[in-house]
XYZ file of C-alpha atoms in Angstrom:
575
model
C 54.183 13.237 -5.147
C 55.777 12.216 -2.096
C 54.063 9.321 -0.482
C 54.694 8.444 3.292
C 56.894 5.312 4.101
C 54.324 3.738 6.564
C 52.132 3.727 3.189
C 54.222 2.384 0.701
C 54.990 -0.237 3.497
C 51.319 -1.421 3.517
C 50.963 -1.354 -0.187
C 53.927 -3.885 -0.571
C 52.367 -6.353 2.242
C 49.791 -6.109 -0.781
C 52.108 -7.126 -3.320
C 52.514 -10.578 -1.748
C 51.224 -13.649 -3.144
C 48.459 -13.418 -0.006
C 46.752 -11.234 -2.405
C 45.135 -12.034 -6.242
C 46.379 -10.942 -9.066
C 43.934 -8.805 -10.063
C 44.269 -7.092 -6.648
C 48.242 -6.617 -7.237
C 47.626 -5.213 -10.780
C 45.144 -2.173 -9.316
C 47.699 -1.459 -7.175
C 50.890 -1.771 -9.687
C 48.951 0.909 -12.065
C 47.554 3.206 -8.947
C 51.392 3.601 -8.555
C 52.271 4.441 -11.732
C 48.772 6.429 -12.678
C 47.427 8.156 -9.753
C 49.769 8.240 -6.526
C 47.232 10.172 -4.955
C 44.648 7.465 -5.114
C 46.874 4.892 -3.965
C 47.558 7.109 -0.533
C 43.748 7.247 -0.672
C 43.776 3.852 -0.272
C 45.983 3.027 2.279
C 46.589 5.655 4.582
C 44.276 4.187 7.021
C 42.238 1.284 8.096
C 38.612 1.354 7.714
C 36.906 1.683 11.301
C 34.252 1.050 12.855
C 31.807 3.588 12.929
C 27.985 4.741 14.441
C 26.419 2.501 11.384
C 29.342 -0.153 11.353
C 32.243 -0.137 9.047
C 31.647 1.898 5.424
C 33.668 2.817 2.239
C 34.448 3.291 -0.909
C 34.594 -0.417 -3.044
C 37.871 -0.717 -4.275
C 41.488 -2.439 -3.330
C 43.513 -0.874 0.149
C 43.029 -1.292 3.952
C 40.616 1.727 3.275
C 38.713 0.132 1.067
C 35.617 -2.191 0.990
C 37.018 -5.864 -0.584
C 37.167 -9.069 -0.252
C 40.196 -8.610 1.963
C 39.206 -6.367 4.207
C 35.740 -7.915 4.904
C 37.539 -11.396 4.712
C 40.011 -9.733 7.736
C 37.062 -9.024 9.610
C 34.920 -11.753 9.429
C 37.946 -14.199 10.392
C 38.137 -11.993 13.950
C 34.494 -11.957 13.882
C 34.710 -15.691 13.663
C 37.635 -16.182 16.627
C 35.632 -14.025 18.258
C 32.778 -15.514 18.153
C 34.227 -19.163 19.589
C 35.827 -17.356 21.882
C 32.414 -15.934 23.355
C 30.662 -18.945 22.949
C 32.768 -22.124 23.465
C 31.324 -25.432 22.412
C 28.110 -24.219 21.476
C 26.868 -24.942 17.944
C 27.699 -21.742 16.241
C 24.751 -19.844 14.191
C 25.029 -16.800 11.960
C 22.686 -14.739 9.491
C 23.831 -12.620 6.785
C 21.773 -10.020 4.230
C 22.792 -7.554 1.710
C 21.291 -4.675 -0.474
C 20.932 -3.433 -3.707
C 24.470 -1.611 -4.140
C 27.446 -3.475 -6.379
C 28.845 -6.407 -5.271
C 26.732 -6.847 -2.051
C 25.927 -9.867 -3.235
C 29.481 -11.132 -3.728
C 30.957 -9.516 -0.637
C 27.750 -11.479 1.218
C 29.272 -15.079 -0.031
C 32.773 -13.907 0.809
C 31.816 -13.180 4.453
C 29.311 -16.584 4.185
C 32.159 -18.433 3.084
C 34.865 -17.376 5.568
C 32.383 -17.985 8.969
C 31.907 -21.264 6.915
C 35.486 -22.194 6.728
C 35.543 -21.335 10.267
C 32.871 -24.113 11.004
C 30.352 -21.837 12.041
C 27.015 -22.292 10.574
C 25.538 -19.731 7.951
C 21.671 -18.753 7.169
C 22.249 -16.318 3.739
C 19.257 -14.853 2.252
C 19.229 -15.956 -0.954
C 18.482 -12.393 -2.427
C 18.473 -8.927 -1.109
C 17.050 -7.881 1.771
C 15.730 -5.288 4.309
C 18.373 -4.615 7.060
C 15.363 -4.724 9.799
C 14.747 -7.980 8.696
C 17.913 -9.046 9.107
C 18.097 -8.183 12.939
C 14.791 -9.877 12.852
C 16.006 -13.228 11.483
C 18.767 -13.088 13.987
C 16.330 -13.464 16.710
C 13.779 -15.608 14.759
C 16.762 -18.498 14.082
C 18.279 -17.902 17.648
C 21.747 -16.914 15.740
C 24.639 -16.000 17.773
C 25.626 -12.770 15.781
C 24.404 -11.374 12.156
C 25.902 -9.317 9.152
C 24.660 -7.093 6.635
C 26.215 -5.834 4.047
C 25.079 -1.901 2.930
C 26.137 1.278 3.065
C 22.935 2.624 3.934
C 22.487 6.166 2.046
C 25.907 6.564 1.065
C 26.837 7.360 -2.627
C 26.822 4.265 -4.982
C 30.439 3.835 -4.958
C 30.021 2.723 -1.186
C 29.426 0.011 0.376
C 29.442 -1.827 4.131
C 29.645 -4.122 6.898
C 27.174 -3.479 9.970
C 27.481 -6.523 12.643
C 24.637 -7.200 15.183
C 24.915 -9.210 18.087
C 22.734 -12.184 19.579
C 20.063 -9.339 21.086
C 19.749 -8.145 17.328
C 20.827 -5.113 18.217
C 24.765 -3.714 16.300
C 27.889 -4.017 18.552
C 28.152 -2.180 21.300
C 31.491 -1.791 24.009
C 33.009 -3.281 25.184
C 32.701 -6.161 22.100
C 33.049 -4.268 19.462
C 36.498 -2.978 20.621
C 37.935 -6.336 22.132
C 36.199 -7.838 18.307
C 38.613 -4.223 16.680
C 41.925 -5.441 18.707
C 41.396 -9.124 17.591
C 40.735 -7.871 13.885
C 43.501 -5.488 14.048
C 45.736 -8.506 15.350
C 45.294 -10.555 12.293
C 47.141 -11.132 9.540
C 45.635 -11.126 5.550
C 47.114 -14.398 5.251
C 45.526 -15.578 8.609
C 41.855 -15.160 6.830
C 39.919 -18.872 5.609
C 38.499 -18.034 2.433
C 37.587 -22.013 1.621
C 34.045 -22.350 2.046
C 32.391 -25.473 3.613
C 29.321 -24.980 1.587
C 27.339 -27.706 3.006
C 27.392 -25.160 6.475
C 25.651 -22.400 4.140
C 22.036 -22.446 4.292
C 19.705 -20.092 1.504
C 17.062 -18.505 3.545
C 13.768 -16.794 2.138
C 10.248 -16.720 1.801
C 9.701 -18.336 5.443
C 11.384 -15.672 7.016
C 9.534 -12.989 5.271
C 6.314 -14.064 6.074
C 7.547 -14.129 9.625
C 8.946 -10.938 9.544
C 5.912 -9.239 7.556
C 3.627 -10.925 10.347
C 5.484 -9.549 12.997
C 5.636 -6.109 11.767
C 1.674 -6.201 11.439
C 1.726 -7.478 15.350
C 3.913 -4.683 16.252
C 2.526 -1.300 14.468
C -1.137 -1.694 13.591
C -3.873 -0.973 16.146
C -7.469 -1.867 14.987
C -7.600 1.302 12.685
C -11.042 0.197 10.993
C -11.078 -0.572 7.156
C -13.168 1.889 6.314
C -10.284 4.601 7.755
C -7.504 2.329 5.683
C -9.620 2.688 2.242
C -9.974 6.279 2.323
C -6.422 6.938 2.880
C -4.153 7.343 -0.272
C -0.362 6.905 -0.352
C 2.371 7.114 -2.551
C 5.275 4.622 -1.469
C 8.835 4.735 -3.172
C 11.902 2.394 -2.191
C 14.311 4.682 -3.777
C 15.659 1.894 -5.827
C 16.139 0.073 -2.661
C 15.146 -3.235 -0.885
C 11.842 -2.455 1.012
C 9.934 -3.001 -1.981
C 10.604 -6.494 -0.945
C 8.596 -6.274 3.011
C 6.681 -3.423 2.024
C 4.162 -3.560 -0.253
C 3.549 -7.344 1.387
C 3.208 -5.361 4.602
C 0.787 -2.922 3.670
C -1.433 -4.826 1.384
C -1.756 -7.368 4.088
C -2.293 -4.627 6.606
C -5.668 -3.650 4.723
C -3.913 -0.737 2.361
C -5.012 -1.289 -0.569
C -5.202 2.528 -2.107
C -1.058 2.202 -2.524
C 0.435 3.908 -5.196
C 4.511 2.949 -6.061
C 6.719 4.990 -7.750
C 6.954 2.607 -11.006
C 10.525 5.113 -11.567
C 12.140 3.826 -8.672
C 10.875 0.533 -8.210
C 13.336 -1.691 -9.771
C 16.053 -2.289 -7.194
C 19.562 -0.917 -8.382
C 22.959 0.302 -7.058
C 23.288 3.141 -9.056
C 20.295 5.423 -7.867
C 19.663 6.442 -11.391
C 16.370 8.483 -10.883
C 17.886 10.764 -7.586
C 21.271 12.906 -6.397
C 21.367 10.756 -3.179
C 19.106 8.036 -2.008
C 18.193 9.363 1.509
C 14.502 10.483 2.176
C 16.235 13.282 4.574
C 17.266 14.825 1.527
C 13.465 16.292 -0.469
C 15.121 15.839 -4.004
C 15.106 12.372 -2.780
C 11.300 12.129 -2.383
C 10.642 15.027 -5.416
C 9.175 12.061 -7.682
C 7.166 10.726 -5.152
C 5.056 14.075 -3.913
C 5.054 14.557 -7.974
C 3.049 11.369 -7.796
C 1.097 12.389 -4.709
C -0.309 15.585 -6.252
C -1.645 13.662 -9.202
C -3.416 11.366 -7.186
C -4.101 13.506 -4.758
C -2.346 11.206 -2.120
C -2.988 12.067 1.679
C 0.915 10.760 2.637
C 4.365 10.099 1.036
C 6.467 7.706 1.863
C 10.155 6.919 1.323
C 12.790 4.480 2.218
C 16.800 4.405 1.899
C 18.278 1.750 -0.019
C 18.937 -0.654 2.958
C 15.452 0.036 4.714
C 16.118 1.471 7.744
C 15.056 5.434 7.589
C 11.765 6.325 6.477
C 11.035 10.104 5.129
C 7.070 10.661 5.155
C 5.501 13.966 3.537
C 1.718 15.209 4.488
C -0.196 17.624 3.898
C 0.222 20.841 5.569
C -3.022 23.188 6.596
C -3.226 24.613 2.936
C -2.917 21.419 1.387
C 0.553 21.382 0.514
C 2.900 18.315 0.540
C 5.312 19.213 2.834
C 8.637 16.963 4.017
C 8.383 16.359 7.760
C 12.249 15.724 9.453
C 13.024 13.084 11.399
C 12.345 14.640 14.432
C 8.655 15.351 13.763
C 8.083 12.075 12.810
C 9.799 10.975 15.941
C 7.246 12.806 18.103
C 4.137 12.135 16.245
C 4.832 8.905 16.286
C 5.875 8.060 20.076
C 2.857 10.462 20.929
C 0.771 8.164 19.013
C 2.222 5.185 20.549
C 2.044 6.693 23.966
C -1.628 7.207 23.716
C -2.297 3.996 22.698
C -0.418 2.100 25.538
C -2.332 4.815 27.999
C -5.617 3.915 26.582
C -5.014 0.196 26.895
C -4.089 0.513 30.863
C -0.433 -0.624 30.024
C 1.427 2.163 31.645
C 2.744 1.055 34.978
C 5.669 3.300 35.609
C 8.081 0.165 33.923
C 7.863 1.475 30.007
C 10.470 3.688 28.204
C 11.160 5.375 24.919
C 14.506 6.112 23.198
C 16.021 8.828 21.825
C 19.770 10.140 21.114
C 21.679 13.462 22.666
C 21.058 14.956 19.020
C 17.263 14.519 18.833
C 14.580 16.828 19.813
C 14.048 17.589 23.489
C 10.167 17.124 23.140
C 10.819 13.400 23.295
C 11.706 14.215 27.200
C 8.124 16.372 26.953
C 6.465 13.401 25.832
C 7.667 11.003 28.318
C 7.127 13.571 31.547
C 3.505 13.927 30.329
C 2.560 10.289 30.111
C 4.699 9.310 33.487
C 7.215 6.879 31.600
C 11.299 7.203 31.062
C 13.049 8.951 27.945
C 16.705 6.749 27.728
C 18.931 8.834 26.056
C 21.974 7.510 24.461
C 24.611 8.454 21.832
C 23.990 8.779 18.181
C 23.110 5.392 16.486
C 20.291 3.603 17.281
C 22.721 0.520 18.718
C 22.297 2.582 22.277
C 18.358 2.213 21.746
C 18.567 -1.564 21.458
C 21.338 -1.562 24.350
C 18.980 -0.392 26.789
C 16.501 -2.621 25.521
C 19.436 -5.650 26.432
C 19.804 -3.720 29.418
C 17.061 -3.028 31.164
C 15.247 -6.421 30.609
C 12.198 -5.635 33.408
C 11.173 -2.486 31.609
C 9.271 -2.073 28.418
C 10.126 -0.776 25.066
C 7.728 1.267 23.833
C 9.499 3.097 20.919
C 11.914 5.758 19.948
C 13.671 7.188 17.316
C 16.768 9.521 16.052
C 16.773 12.522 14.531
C 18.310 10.940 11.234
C 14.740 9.490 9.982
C 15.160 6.333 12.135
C 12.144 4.927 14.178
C 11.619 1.579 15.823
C 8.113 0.442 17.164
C 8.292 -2.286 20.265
C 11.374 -4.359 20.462
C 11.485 -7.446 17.957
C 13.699 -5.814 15.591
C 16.592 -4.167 17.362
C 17.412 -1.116 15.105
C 15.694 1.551 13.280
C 12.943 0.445 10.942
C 11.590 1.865 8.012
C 9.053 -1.453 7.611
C 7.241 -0.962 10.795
C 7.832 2.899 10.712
C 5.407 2.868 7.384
C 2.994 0.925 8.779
C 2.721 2.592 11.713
C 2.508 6.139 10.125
C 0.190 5.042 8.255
C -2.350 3.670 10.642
C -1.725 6.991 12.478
C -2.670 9.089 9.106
C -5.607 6.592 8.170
C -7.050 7.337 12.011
C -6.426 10.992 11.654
C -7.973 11.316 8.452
C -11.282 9.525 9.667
C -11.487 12.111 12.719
C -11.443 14.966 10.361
C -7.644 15.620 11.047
C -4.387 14.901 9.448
C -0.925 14.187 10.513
C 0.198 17.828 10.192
C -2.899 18.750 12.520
C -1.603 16.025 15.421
C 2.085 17.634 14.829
C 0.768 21.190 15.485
C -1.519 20.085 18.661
C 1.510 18.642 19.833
C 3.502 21.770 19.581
C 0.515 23.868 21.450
C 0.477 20.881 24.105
C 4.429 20.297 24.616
C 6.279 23.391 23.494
C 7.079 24.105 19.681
C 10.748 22.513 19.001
C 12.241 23.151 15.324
C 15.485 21.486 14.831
C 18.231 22.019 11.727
C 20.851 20.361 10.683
C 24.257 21.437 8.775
C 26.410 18.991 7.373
C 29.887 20.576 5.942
C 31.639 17.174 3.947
C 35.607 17.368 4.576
C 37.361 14.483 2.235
C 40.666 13.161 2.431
C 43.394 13.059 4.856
C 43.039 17.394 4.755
C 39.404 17.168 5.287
C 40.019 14.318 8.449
C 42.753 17.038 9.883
C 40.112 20.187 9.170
C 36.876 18.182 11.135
C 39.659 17.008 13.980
C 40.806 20.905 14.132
C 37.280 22.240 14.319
C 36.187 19.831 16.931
C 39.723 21.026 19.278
C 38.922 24.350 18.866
C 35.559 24.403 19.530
C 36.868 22.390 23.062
C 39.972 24.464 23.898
C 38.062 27.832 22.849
C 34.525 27.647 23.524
C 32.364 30.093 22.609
C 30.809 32.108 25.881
C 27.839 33.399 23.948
C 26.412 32.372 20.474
C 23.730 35.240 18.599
C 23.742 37.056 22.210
C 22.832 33.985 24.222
C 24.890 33.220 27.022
C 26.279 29.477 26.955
C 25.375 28.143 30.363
C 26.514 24.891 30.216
C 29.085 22.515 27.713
C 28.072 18.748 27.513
C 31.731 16.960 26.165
C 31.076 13.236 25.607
C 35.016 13.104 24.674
C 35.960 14.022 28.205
C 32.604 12.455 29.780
C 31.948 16.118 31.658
C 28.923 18.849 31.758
C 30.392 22.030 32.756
C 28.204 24.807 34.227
C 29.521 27.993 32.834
C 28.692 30.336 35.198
C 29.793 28.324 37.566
C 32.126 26.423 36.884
C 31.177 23.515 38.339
C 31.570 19.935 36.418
C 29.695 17.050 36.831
C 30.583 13.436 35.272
C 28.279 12.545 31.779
C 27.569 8.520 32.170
C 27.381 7.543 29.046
C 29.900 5.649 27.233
C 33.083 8.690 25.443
C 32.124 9.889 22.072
C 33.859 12.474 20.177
C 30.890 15.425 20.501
C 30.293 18.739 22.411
C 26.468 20.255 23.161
C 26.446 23.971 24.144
C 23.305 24.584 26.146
C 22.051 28.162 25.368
C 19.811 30.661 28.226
C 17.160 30.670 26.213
C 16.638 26.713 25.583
C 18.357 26.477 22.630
C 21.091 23.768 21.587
C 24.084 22.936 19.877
C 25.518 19.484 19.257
C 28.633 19.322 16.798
C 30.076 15.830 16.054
C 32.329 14.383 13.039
C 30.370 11.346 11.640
C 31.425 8.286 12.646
C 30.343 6.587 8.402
C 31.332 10.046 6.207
C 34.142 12.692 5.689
C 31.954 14.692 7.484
C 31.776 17.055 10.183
C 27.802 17.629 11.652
C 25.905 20.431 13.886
C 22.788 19.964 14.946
C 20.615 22.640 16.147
C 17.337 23.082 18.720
C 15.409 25.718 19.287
C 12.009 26.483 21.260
C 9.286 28.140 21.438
C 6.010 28.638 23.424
C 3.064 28.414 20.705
C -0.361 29.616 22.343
C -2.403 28.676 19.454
C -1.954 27.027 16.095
C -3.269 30.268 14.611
C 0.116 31.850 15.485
C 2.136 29.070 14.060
C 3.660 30.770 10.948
C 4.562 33.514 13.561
C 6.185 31.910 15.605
C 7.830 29.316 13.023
C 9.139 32.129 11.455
C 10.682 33.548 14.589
C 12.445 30.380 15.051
C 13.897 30.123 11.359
C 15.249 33.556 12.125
C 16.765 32.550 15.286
C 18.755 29.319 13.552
C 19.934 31.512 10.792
C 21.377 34.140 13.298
C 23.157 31.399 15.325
C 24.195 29.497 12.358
C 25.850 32.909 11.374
C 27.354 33.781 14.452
C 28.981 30.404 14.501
C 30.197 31.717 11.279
C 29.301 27.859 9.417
C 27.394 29.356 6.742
């Protein structure tokens, strides 16, 4: 096969003596064996994504090694002295459970350390909530974790959070991209100064545990906390090293672990993907649940920061809730609580993203506080947190199974998310309800909002072309009516406009440019399509609404709105 010059041109930069042997041998036979690969591998530079930088493990520029996490650290570093001159320099690092975390951690410990910048390094694997914690706890300047969240085990990843302990946000992470981009692979210091590398552990896991109880529990009486049964699962991840602490010292002591999935390990051996928005993910956990007749399932990913949770549903059944549902139980939950306590004076907010349910803005109308809405990622959550230092966080969440409860970890959290899902079951359960019961009031009180989402996966340079195609078209020729409902207005974060259809009237979006379009339908409904900005993929998110009168008529009126997402769905033509 033909491979491109510009290619071939990186592959022999390389080929230099800059690079190992071992590196310069996996290239030598990728030329030889599989050309394809090798263009794979180099036809592009890993970016910077919604979740940080992630990719396949392997040698290239679009790759995850020792190179290109050794590239940028070393701008990370310059960056960092840059920002802070003559201050003492303080950073905290954590990894997962996938291959070579650990190695790729002391790779990125060791470069900030031959940079003279001081390193905390957990000394084993690690939650990524608690990392943003322990960035705050030790008054660090900036963090890393290494993870690739849900990805396939082949991936891995390299999120960066700032000083707030929330990820990099504009305008650093761009000026942090140019200096990267800047660099040369022989400009990176891989010669450790070990004695700057400090082990962290047990200390900042009792911290972390104790402020996770401080932030998410709310008296629930033990009596309510015995009689509630759950199944827990880490999906082979790393909260089985904060939760279980979390929970038993919460009062939880009817806890039942999936003994399957337990055992941390990179390979996922027991499920097709380890993401609790997937059910196959969480199949061996309700299989656990029904034969102990749990009241609640719940589910981590492998780095800790999405949470799936499955309840019963009016017949009894265990039944998946998404992330949005979660979302609005939840910050309903929360939102009661702060009412009750006299805490809402008009200078609270909660946080959601322009792909999450609408009810959030229900929720936060009815109780007299502010919904922020940002982009996708919950790095715009904890940026109006930075930003808006005189009002309070309450909580908020993403559509994506993220939640975060109060502000002293600065991105989603599965941890807290358990705990507090729990303490909202346990309290439930006591008044003769259940979490499915508070959903459904909720959707009598608020309006009832369903949401779907389609994820078509695109690989390759093709597949990059295909999602960039779709996402022109859908700009240059947008649709004027989808399953007989007119659009009335086109959000485009690209071109930071809202354009009133009928009309034709456009007014300026003020949030920061991001490649998606929302089509707002007449009858409520709405359409969000966006490439992801961690996976070949190209996403479309969809809300619909109803008006439910009574809970009686909610299998009616569900059913109505399944209908009406399978007829758009079609007349989008994506299935």
């Amino acid at each position: 096969m033909h491979i491109d010059q510009k290619i071939l041109d990186k592959v022999n930069i390389w080929l230099t003596p800059t690079f190992d042997n071992q590196t310069q041998e996996e290239i030598k036979e990728m030329m030889t064996s599989s050309p394809s690969e090798l263009e794979d591998s180099f036809y592009k530079n890993l970016e910077f994504g919604t979740g940080g930088m992630r990719g396949i493990m392997g040698v290239g520029t679009n790759r995850i090694n020792k190179y290109t996490l050794g590239k940028n650290t070393q701008g990370l570093s310059d960056y960092l002295k840059k920002s802070f001159p003559n201050e003492n320099l303080k950073v905290v690092i954590a990894y997962d459970c996938r291959h070579n975390s650990n190695t790729l951690a002391k790779v990125v410990a060791d470069v900030f350390s031959a940079n003279g910048i001081h390193v905390y390094l957990f000394s084993d694997l690690r939650p990524t909530p608690e990392l943003s914690f322990a960035l705050k706890h030790l008054n660090c300047h900036a963090g890393i974790v290494l993870t690739a969240s849900h990805n396939p085990p082949e991936y891995n990843g390299y999120k960066v959070y700032w000083q707030d302990g929330g990820q990099l946000v504009p305008p650093q992470d761009g000026e942090i991209i140019q200096l990267i981009e800047s660099l040369q692979y022989s400009d990176i210091k891989f010669e450790a100064n070990e004695s700057l590398i400090k082990y962290i552990d047990k200390e900042i896991d009792e911290a972390f545990v104790n402020s996770t109880i401080e932030n998410a529990s709310f008296n629930t009486p033990q009596s309510a906390k015995d009689n509630l049964k759950i199944v827990y699962t880490s999906l082979h991840g790393t909260s089985i090293k904060s939760v279980p602490d979390v929970l038993a010292k919460a009062g939880y002591k009817n806890v039942n672990i999936v003994a399957e999935q337990e055992a941390p390990d990179g390979n996922f051996p027991t499920v097709k993907s380890p993401n609790p928005e997937e059910p196959e993910a969480l199949a061996m956990a309700t299989t656990l649940a029904e034969k102990t007749n749990a009241d609640i399932v719940v589910g981590t990913d492998p780095d800790s920061d999405r949470v799936g949770v499955a309840v019963r549903n009016l017949e009894g059944e265990m039944v998946l809730l998404n992330g949005n549902q979660t979302m609005v139980v939840m910050t309903a939950f929360l939102l009661e609580k702060w009412k009750q306590a006299d805490k809402i004076t008009g200078k609270q907010f909660i946080g959601s993203t322009i792909v999450s349910t609408p009810m959030m803005l229900e929720l936060a109308s009815a109780y007299d506080v502010e919904c922020k809405v940002g982009l996708t990622g919950f790095k715009w959550i904890a940026k109006f947190i930075k930003d808006f230092p005189n009002q309070q966080f309450i909580g908020g969440g993403e559509e994506s199974f993220g939640y975060m409860v109060g502000d002293a970890v600065r991105d989603k959290d599965a941890v807290s998310a358990i705990l507090l899902v729990c303490e909202i079951a346990a309290i439930a359960k006591a008044n003769g309800s259940s979490i499915y019961q508070e959903l459904l009031n909720l959707y009598v009180d608020y309006g009832f909002y369903k949401e779907h989402l389609i994820s078509l996966t695109k690989k390759g340079i093709a597949g990059l072309e295909e999602i960039n195609q779709m996402m022109i078209d859908l700009r240059e020729n947008p649709m004027k009516e989808i399953n007989g409902e007119r659009v009335v207005m086109i959000e485009d974060y690209q071109n930071s406009t809202a354009k009133n259809m009928f009309t034709g009237e456009i007014e300026t979006l003020h949030l920061p440019k991001s490649n998606v379009l929302i089509y707002y339908l007449e009858d409520g409904s709405k359409i969000c399509a966006r490439p992801s900005g961690t996976e070949p993929k190209i996403k479309f998110y969809f809300s619909v609404n109803e008006t439910l009168d009574s809970i009686d008529n909610f299998k009616k009126v569900e059913q109505e709105i399944d209908t009406k997402i399978k007829n758009i769905i079609a007349s989008m033509q994506l299935n």
